Short mmCIF file of C-alpha atoms in Angstrom, two decimals:
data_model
loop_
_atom_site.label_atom_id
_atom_site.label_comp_id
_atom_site.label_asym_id
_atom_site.label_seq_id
_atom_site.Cartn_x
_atom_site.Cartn_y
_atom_site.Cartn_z
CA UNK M 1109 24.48 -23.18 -5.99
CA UNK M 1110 27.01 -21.30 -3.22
CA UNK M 1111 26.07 -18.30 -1.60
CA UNK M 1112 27.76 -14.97 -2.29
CA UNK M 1113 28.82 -15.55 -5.84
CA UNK M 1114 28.13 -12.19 -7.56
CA UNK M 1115 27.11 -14.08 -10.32
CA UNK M 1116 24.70 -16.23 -8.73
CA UNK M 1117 21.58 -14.13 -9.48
CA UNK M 1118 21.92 -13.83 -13.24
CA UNK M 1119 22.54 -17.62 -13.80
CA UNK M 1120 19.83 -18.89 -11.78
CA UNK M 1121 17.51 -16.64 -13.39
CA UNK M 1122 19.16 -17.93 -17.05
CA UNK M 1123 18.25 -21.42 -15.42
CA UNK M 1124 14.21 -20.71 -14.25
CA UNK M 1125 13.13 -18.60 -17.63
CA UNK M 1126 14.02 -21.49 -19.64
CA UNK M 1127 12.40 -23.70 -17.62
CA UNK M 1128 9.16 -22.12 -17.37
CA UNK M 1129 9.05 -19.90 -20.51
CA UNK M 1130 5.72 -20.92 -21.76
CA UNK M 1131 4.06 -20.32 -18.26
CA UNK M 1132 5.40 -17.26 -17.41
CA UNK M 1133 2.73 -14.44 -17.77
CA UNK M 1134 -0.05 -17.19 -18.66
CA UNK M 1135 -0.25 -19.03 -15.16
CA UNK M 1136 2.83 -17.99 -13.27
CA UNK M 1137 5.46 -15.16 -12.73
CA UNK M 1138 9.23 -15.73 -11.87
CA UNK M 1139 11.83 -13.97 -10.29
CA UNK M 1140 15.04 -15.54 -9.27
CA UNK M 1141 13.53 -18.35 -6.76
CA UNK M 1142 10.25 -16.67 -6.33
CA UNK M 1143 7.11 -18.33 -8.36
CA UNK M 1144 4.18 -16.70 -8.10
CA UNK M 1145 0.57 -19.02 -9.21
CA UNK M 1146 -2.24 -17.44 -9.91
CA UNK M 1147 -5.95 -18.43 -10.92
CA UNK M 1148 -9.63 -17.45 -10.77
CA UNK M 1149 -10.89 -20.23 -9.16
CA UNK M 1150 -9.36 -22.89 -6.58
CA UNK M 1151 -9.72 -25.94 -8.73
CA UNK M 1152 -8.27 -23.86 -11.34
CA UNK M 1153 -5.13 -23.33 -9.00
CA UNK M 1154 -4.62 -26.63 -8.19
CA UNK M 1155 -4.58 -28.00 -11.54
CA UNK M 1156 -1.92 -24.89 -12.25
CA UNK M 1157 0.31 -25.88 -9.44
CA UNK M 1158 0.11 -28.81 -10.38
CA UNK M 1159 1.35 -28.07 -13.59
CA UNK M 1160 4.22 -26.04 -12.67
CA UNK M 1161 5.60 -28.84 -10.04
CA UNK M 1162 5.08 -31.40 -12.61
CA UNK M 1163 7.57 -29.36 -14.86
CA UNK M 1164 10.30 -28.56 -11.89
CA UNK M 1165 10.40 -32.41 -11.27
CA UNK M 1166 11.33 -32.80 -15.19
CA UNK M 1167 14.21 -30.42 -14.71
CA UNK M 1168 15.50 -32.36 -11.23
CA UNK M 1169 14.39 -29.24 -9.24
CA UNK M 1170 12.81 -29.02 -5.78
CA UNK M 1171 10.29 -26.51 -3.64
CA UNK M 1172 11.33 -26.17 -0.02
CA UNK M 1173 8.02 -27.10 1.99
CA UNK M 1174 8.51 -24.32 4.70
CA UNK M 1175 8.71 -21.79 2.19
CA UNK M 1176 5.89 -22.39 -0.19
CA UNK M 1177 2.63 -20.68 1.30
CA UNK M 1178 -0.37 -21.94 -0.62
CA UNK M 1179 -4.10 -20.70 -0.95
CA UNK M 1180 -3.18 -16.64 0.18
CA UNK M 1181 -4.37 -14.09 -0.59
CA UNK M 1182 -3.27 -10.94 -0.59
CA UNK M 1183 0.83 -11.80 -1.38
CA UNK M 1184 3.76 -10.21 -0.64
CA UNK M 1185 5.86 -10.14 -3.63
CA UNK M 1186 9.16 -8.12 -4.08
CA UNK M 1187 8.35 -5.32 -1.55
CA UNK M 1188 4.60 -4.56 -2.65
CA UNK M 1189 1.12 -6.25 -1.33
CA UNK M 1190 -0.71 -7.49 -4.38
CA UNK M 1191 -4.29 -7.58 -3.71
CA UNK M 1192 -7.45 -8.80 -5.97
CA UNK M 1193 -7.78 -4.76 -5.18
CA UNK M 1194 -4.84 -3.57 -6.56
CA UNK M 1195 -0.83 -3.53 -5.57
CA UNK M 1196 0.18 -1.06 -2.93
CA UNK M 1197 3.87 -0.87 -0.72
CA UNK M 1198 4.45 -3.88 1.71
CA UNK M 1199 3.25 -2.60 5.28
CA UNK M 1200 6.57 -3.64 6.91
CA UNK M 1201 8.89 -1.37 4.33
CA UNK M 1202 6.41 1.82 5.17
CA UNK M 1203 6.98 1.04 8.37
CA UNK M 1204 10.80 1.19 8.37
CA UNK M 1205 10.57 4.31 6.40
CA UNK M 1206 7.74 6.38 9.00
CA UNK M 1207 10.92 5.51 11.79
CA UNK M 1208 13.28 6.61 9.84
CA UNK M 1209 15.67 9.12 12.02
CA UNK M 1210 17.01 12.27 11.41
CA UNK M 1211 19.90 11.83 8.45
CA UNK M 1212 22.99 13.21 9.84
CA UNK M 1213 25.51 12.49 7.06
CA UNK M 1214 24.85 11.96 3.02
CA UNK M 1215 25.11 8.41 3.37
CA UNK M 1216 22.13 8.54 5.98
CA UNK M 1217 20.29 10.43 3.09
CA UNK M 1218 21.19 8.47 0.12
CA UNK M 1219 19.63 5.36 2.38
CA UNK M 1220 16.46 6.87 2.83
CA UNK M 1221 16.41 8.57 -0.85
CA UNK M 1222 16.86 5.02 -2.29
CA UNK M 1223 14.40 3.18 -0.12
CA UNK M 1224 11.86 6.11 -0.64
CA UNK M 1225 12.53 5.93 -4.49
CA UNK M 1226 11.44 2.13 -4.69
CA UNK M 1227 7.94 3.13 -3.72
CA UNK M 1228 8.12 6.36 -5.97
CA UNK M 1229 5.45 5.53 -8.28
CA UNK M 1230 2.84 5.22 -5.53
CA UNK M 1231 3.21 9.20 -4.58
CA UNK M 1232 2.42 11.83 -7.02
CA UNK M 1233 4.84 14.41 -7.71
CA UNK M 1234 7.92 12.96 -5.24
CA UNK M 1235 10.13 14.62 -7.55
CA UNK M 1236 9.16 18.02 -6.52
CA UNK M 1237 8.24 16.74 -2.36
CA UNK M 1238 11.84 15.49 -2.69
CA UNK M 1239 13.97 18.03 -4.38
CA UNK M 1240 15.88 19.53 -1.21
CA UNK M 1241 16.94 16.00 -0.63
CA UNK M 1242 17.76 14.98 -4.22
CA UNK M 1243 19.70 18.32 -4.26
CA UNK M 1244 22.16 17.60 -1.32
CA UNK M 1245 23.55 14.03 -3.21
CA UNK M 1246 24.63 16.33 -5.86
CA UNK M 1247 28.19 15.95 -6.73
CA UNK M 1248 30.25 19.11 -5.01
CA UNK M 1249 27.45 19.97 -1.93
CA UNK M 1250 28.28 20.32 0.71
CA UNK M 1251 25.89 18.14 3.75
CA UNK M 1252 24.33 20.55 5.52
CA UNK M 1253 21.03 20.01 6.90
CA UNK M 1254 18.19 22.96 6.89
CA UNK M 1255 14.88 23.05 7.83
CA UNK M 1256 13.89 22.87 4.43
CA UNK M 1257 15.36 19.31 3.69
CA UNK M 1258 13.61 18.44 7.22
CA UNK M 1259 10.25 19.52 5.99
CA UNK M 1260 11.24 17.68 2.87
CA UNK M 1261 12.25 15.08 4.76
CA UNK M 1262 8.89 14.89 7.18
CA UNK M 1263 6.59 15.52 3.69
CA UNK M 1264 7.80 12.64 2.09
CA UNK M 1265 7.64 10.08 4.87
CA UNK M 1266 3.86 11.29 5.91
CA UNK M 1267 3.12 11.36 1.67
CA UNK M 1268 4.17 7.20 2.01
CA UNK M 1269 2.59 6.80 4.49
CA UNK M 1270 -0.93 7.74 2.43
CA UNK M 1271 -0.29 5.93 -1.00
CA UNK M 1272 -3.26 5.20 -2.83
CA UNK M 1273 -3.47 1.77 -4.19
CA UNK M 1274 -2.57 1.44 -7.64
CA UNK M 1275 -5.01 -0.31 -10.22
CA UNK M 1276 -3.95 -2.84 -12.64
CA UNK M 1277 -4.07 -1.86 -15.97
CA UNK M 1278 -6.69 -2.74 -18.55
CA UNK M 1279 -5.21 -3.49 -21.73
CA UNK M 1280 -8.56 -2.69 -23.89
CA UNK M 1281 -9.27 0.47 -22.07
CA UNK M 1282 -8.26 4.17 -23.50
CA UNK M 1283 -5.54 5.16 -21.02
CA UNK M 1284 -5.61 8.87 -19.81
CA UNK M 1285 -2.05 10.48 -19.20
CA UNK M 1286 -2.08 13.99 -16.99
CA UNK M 1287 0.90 15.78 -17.22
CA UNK M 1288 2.09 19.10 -15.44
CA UNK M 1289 5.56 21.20 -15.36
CA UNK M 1290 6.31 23.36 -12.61
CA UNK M 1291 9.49 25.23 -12.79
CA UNK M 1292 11.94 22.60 -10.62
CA UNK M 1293 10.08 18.95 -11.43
CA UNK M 1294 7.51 17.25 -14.01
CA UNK M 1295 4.78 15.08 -12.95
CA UNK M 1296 2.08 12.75 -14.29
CA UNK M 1297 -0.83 10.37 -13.32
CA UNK M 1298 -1.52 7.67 -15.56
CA UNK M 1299 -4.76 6.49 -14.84
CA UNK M 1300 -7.89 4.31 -16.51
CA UNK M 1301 -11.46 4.42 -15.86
CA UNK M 1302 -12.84 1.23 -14.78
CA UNK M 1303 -16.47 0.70 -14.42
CA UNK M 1304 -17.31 4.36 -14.40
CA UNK M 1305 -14.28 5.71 -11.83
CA UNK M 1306 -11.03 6.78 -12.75
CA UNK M 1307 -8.45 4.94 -11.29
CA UNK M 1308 -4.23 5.55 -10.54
CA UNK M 1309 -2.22 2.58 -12.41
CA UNK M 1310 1.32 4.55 -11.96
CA UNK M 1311 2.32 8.31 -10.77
CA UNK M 1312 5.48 9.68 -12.20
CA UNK M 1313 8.17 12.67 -11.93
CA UNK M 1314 11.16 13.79 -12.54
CA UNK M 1315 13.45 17.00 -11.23
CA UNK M 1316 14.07 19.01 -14.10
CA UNK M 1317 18.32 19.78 -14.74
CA UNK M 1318 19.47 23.58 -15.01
CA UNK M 1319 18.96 23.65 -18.83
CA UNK M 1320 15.15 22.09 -19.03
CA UNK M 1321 14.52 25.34 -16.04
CA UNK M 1322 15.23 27.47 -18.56
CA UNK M 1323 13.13 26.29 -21.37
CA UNK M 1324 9.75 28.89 -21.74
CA UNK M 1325 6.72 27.54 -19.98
CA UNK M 1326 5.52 25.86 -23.79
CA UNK M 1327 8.30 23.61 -23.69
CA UNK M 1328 8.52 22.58 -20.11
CA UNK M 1329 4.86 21.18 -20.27
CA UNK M 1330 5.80 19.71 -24.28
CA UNK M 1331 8.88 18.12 -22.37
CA UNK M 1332 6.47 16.61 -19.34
CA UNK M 1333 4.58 15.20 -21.73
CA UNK M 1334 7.82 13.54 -23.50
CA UNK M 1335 9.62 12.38 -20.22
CA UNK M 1336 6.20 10.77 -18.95
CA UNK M 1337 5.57 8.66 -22.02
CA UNK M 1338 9.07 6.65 -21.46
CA UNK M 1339 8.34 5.42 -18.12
CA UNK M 1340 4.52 4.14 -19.57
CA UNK M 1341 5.42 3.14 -23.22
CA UNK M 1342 5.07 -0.85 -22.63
CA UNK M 1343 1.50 0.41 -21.41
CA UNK M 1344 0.68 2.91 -24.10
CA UNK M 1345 1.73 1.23 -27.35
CA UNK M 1346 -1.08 -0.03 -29.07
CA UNK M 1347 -3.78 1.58 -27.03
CA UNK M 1348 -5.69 4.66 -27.18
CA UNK M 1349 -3.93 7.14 -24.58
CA UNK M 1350 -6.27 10.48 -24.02
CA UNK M 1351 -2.96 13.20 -23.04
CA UNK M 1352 -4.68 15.67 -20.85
CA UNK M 1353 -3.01 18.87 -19.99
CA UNK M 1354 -3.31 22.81 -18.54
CA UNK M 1355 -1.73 24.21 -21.11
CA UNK M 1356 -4.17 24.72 -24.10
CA UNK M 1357 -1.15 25.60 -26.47
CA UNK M 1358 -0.23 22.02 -26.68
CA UNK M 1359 -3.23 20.93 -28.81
CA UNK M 1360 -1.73 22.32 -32.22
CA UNK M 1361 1.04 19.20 -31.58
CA UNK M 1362 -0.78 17.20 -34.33
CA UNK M 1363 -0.92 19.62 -36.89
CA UNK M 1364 2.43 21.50 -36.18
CA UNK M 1365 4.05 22.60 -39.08
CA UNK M 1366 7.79 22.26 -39.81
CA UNK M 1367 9.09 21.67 -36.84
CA UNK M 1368 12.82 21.88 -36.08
CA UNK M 1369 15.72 21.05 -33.59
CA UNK M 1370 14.40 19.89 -30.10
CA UNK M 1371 10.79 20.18 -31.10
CA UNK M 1372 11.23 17.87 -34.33
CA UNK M 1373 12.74 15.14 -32.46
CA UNK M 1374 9.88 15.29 -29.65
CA UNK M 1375 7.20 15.04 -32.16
CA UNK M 1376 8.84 12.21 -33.79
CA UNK M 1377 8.61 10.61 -30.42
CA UNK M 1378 5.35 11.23 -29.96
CA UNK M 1379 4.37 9.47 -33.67
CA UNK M 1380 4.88 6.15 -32.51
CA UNK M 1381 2.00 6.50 -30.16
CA UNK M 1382 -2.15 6.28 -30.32
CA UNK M 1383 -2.63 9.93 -28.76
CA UNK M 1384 -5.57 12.82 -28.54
CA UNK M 1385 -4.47 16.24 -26.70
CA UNK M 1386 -7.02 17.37 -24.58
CA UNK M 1387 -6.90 20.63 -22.41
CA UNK M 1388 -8.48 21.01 -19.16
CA UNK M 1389 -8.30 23.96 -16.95
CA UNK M 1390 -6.26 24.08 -13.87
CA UNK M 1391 -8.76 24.18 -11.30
CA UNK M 1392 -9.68 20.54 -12.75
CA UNK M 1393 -6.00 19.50 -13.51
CA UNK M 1394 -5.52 19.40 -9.28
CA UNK M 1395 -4.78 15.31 -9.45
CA UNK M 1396 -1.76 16.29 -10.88
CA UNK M 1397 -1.13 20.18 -11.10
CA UNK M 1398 -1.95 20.71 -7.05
CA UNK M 1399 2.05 20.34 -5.33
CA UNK M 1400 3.71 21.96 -8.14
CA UNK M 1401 1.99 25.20 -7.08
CA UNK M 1402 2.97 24.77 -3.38
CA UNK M 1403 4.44 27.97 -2.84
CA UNK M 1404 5.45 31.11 -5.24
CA UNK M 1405 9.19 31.13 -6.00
CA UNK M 1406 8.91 35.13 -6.11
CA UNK M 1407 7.39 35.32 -2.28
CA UNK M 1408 9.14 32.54 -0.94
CA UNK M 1409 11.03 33.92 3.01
CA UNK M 1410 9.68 37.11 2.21
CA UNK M 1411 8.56 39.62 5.06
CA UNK M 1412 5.19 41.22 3.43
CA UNK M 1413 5.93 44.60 3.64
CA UNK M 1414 3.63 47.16 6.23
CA UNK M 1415 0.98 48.62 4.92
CA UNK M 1416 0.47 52.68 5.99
CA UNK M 1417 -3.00 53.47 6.87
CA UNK M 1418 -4.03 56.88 6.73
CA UNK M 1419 -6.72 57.21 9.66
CA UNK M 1420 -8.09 60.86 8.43
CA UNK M 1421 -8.83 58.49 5.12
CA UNK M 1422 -10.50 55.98 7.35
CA UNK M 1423 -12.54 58.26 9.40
CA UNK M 1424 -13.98 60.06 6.09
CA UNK M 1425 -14.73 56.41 5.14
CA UNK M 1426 -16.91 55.37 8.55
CA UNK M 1427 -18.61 59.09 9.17
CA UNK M 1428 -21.57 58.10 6.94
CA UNK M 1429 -22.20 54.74 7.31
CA UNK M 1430 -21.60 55.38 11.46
CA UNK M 1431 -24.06 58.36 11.44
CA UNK M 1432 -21.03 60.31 13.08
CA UNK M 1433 -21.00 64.24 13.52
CA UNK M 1434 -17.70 64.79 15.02
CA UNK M 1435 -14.72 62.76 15.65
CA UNK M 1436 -11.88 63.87 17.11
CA UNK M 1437 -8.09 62.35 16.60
CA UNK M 1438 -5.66 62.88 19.37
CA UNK M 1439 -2.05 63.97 18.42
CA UNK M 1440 0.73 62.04 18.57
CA UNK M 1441 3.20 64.64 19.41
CA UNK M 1442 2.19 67.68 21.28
CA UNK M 1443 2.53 71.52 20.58
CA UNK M 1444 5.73 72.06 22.25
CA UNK M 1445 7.58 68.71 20.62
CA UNK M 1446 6.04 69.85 17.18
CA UNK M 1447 7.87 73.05 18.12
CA UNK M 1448 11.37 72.00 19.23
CA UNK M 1449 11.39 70.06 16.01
CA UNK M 1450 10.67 73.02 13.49
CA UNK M 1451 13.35 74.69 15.37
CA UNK M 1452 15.73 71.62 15.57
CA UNK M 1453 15.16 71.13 11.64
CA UNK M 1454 18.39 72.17 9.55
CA UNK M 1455 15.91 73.31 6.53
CA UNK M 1456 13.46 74.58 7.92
CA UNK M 1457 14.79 75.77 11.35
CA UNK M 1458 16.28 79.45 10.25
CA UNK M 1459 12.79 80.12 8.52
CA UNK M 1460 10.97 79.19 11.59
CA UNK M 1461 13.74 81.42 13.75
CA UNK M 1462 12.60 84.01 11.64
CA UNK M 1463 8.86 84.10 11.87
CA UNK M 1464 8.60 83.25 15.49
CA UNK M 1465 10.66 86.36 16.27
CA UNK M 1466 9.61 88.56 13.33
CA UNK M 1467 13.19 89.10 11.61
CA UNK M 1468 13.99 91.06 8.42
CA UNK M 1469 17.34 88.80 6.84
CA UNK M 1470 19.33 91.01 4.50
CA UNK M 1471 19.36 90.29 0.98
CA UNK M 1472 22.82 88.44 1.70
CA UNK M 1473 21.37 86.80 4.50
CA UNK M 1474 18.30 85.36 2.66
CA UNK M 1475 20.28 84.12 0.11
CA UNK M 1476 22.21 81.82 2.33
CA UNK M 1477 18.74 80.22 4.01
CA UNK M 1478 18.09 76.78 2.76
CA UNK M 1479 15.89 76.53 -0.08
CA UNK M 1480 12.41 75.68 1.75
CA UNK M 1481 13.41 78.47 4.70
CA UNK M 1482 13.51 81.00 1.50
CA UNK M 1483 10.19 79.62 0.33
CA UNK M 1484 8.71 79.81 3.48
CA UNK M 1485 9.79 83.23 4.35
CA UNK M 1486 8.92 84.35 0.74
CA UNK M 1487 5.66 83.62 1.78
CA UNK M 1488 5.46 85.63 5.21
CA UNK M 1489 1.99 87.12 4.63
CA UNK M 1490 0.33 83.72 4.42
CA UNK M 1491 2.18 81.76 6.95
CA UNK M 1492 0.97 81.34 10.37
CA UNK M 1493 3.37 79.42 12.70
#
């Protein structure tokens, strides 16, 4: 077949599926020209390869020698490292992304957002680590780069840099499905627990549009559960799935009562599936609830605001505990600046003029004083300047 035909991909893929459709997912996988063979045991292999070359030869098709590697273990297939262990990102791709520079255009950042996407369901909640990037390939924004896409930027390089590696599913084990909402993304784990320990198969999220923001915190975490069964359903259907959240008003979903509109639809969604809610409180809920309450939206660049300490407070708090019989606090202004500001005051400045030099104001005249000078010299016989 030529290279470059746009085309090419699609019909060679229409030619190996027919070829090998009762081996694929029983000894072998395919994609395009890449066949994977797998077994328990090396004689086992080698009666499966043989197998599968048998059936090329029938259909006049060839394996290049220098590209088949045979007997290896762990593979690199389409990106990812697929291990007896598990299946985590390709070392040479997490590589590329850690030296990733500075983006200094949107096309720089739609690069990196797309390779960084590939690997998505290996970091938990990259929805909400990469929302400040997500935000500036909006339609309408303008680039500009702040330090809160680099720190976006930074978090979600270092946060593929540690990806856990992701267990293979068990088909006869209850799967467990943690969900969270936070008010910009939604997040879950899907996990299992094999041979005692609960293990990651997938991690999903999703930033949440202007209208889902909205929605009261009872629907956000109903919709997180909704939005996080799509991406999982070919591993949910027919097996028990255990939906654990933080929010303890989700456990009347089974035995909701006429629902309507947006919630009637979701519950029908939900039908088709094998569930059980179960709450569990925050401080347990961390493996998925932990990054979506970073920071608080309400204190976020705010200055916290100085705090006035009264020291004649303080030093009636520490006399008895300090044993102390006398403390003395030294002035911050002196008698003569104390004085030139009662003087310099425009309220209380005539009333002081008029004590410190013993005046009698007129009726007329006392009437025209501000209202604390009047008070003050109203009160002549018990003021003492």
């Amino acid at each position: 077949m030529p290279f470059g035909l746009a085309n090419a991909p699609s019909t060679f893929c229409r030619l190996m599926h027919p070829v090998l459709h009762d081996f694929l997912y029983v000894i072998c996988l395919c994609y395009l020209d890449d066949i994977i063979v797998y077994a328990d045991t090396p004689e086992q292999l080698i009666e499966r390869l043989d197998t599968i070359f048998t059936r090329l030869r029938a259909h006049d098709l060839k394996a290049k020698a220098s590209k088949c590697v045979l007997f290896k273990a762990p593979i690199d297939f389409l990106g990812h490292t697929v291990s007896a262990e598990g299946i985590e990102p390709q070392t040479e791709k997490i590589a590329a992304i850690r030296d990733w520079p500075t983006p200094h255009c949107l096309r720089d950042v739609r690069a990196f957002f797309g390779l960084a996407s590939y690997y998505r369901r290996f970091v938990k909640d990259f929805a909400t680590i990469a929302e400040p990037l997500s935000r500036l390939t909006r339609k309408g924004i303008v680039f500009h780069w702040t330090d809160e896409t680099q720190l976006a930027f930074d978090r979600l390089k270092q946060a593929l840099q540690e990806v856990d590696t992701l267990s293979y599913p068990h088909p006869d084990l209850p799967c467990i499905l943690d969900t969270d909402a936070s008010d910009v993304a939604v997040g879950a784990v899907l996990s299992q627990v094999v041979g005692g320990v609960e293990k990651p198969i997938a991690f999903f999220s999703r930033v949440l549009n202007n209208t889902q923001r909205n929605y009261c915190p009872t629907r956000r975490e109903l919709l997180a559960v909704i939005v996080s069964l799509q991406p999982f359903r070919h591993y949910l259907l027919g097996a028990q799935v255990i939906l654990r959240t933080d929010h303890h008003s989700l456990k009347w979903l089974p035995t909701f009562k006429r629902p309507e509109g947006i919630l009637a639809r979701w519950i029908e969604t939900l039908a088709e599936f094998n569930f059980v809610v179960e709450h569990r409180p925050g401080r347990l809920h961390c493996n998925v609830d932990a990054v979506s309450r970073m920071t608080c939206k309400q204190c976020w660049g705010k200055v916290a605001p100085t705090v006035w300490i009264d020291e004649c407070e303080r030093a009636d708090e520490i006399v008895e505990p300090l044993s102390l019989h006398a403390l003395r606090l030294l002035p911050e202004f002196s008698v003569n600046d104390l004085i030139q500001l009662h003087a310099e005051d425009p309220e209380i400045g005539p009333a002081y003029q008029i004590l410190s030099q013993e005046l009698e104001p007129t009726p007329d005249a006392f009437r025209a004083l501000p209202i604390e000078s009047r008070q003050l010299v109203s009160m002549r016989p018990e003021t003492f300047l």
